[in-house]
PDB file of C-alpha atoms in Angstrom:
ATOM      1  CA  MET A   1       6.973   3.371  -2.590  1.00 89.00           C
ATOM      2  CA  ALA A   2       6.354  -0.251  -3.599  1.00 92.00           C
ATOM      3  CA  ILE A   3       5.116  -2.018  -6.729  1.00 93.00           C
ATOM      4  CA  SER A   4       2.858  -5.046  -6.381  1.00 94.00           C
ATOM      5  CA  ASN A   5       4.284  -8.385  -7.459  1.00 91.00           C
ATOM      6  CA  HIS A   6       1.692  -8.651 -10.232  1.00 90.00           C
ATOM      7  CA  ASN A   7       2.679  -5.150 -11.446  1.00 91.00           C
ATOM      8  CA  GLN A   8      -0.891  -3.877 -11.072  1.00 90.00           C
ATOM      9  CA  TRP A   9      -0.449  -1.257  -8.349  1.00 92.00           C
ATOM     10  CA  VAL A  10       2.009   1.192  -6.935  1.00 94.00           C
ATOM     11  CA  VAL A  11       1.639   2.244  -3.326  1.00 92.00           C
ATOM     12  CA  SER A  12       3.147   5.382  -1.913  1.00 89.00           C
ATOM     13  CA  ASP A  13       3.078   7.053   1.456  1.00 82.00           C
ATOM     14  CA  ALA A  14       2.742  10.718   2.234  1.00 67.00           C
ATOM     15  CA  GLY A  15       5.449  10.920   4.845  1.00 66.00           C
ATOM     16  CA  HIS A  16       4.061  11.444   8.308  1.00 66.00           C
ATOM     17  CA  SER A  17       0.505  12.197   7.159  1.00 73.00           C
ATOM     18  CA  GLY A  18      -0.669   8.669   7.972  1.00 78.00           C
ATOM     19  CA  LYS A  19      -1.937   8.027   4.441  1.00 86.00           C
ATOM     20  CA  VAL A  20      -1.009   5.225   2.013  1.00 88.00           C
ATOM     21  CA  TYR A  21      -2.054   5.726  -1.618  1.00 91.00           C
ATOM     22  CA  PHE A  22      -2.818   2.925  -4.120  1.00 92.00           C
ATOM     23  CA  TRP A  23      -2.335   3.795  -7.795  1.00 94.00           C
ATOM     24  CA  ASP A  24      -3.278   1.726 -10.850  1.00 94.00           C
ATOM     25  CA  VAL A  25      -0.066   1.140 -12.847  1.00 94.00           C
ATOM     26  CA  VAL A  26      -1.798   1.109 -16.247  1.00 93.00           C
ATOM     27  CA  THR A  27      -4.148   4.084 -15.883  1.00 95.00           C
ATOM     28  CA  GLY A  28      -2.295   6.115 -13.248  1.00 94.00           C
ATOM     29  CA  GLU A  29      -5.612   6.423 -11.392  1.00 95.00           C
ATOM     30  CA  LEU A  30      -5.700   6.773  -7.614  1.00 95.00           C
ATOM     31  CA  ILE A  31      -7.818   3.789  -6.539  1.00 91.00           C
ATOM     32  CA  ARG A  32      -7.639   3.710  -2.748  1.00 89.00           C
ATOM     33  CA  ILE A  33      -6.329   5.636   0.261  1.00 89.00           C
ATOM     34  CA  LEU A  34      -5.673   3.802   3.518  1.00 85.00           C
ATOM     35  CA  THR A  35      -5.055   5.524   6.836  1.00 83.00           C
ATOM     36  CA  SER A  36      -2.139   4.178   8.805  1.00 75.00           C
ATOM     37  CA  PRO A  37      -0.352   5.480  11.901  1.00 70.00           C
ATOM     38  CA  THR A  38       2.943   4.552  10.228  1.00 67.00           C
ATOM     39  CA  GLY A  39       4.012   4.717   6.624  1.00 67.00           C
ATOM     40  CA  ASP A  40       7.723   5.071   6.030  1.00 76.00           C
ATOM     41  CA  HIS A  41       8.321   1.625   4.468  1.00 86.00           C
ATOM     42  CA  LEU A  42       5.962  -0.412   2.269  1.00 91.00           C
ATOM     43  CA  ALA A  43       6.070  -4.004   0.969  1.00 93.00           C
ATOM     44  CA  PHE A  44       3.557  -6.362  -0.644  1.00 94.00           C
ATOM     45  CA  SER A  45       3.263 -10.043   0.270  1.00 95.00           C
ATOM     46  CA  ALA A  46       4.226 -12.466  -2.509  1.00 95.00           C
ATOM     47  CA  ASP A  47       0.549 -13.042  -3.408  1.00 93.00           C
ATOM     48  CA  ASP A  48      -0.346  -9.297  -3.197  1.00 92.00           C
ATOM     49  CA  LYS A  49      -3.044 -10.042  -0.612  1.00 93.00           C
ATOM     50  CA  GLN A  50      -1.303  -8.119   2.179  1.00 94.00           C
ATOM     51  CA  LEU A  51       0.662  -4.923   2.541  1.00 92.00           C
ATOM     52  CA  ALA A  52       3.205  -4.373   5.299  1.00 91.00           C
ATOM     53  CA  VAL A  53       3.567  -0.771   6.418  1.00 87.00           C
ATOM     54  CA  GLY A  54       6.529  -0.038   8.664  1.00 85.00           C
ATOM     55  CA  SER A  55       7.835   2.996  10.484  1.00 78.00           C
ATOM     56  CA  GLU A  56      11.309   4.234  11.204  1.00 77.00           C
ATOM     57  CA  PHE A  57      10.647   3.292  14.856  1.00 79.00           C
ATOM     58  CA  GLY A  58      10.216  -0.425  14.108  1.00 83.00           C
ATOM     59  CA  GLU A  59       6.407  -0.522  14.139  1.00 85.00           C
ATOM     60  CA  ILE A  60       4.806  -2.730  11.479  1.00 88.00           C
ATOM     61  CA  ILE A  61       1.168  -2.916  10.454  1.00 85.00           C
ATOM     62  CA  LEU A  62       0.020  -5.742   8.194  1.00 89.00           C
ATOM     63  CA  TRP A  63      -2.997  -4.859   6.040  1.00 87.00           C
ATOM     64  CA  ALA A  64      -5.214  -7.561   4.502  1.00 90.00           C
ATOM     65  CA  LEU A  65      -5.995  -5.899   1.186  1.00 87.00           C
ATOM     66  CA  PRO A  66      -9.631  -5.570   0.131  1.00 79.00           C
ATOM     67  CA  ALA A  67     -10.848  -8.006  -2.517  1.00 74.00           C
ATOM     68  CA  GLN A  68     -11.384  -5.176  -5.026  1.00 64.00           C
ATOM     69  CA  LEU A  69      -7.634  -4.577  -5.029  1.00 69.00           C
ATOM     70  CA  ARG A  70      -6.790  -8.221  -5.816  1.00 59.00           C
TER      71      ARG A  70
END
């Protein structure tokens, strides 16, 4: 789980399901689901424009977040 630097979103993974969930901090609403082959570790960039998704095997995927999430 990770919280965006602007405290707008929480992201969580669903273990090995390959899904990353974006939640609105204020409303608690699920706003986006991304599919990722990894998902054990999550971190936002300092400007919240990217999300790093890493696995326990050292794989890292860097997502450019859609404009509607920024």
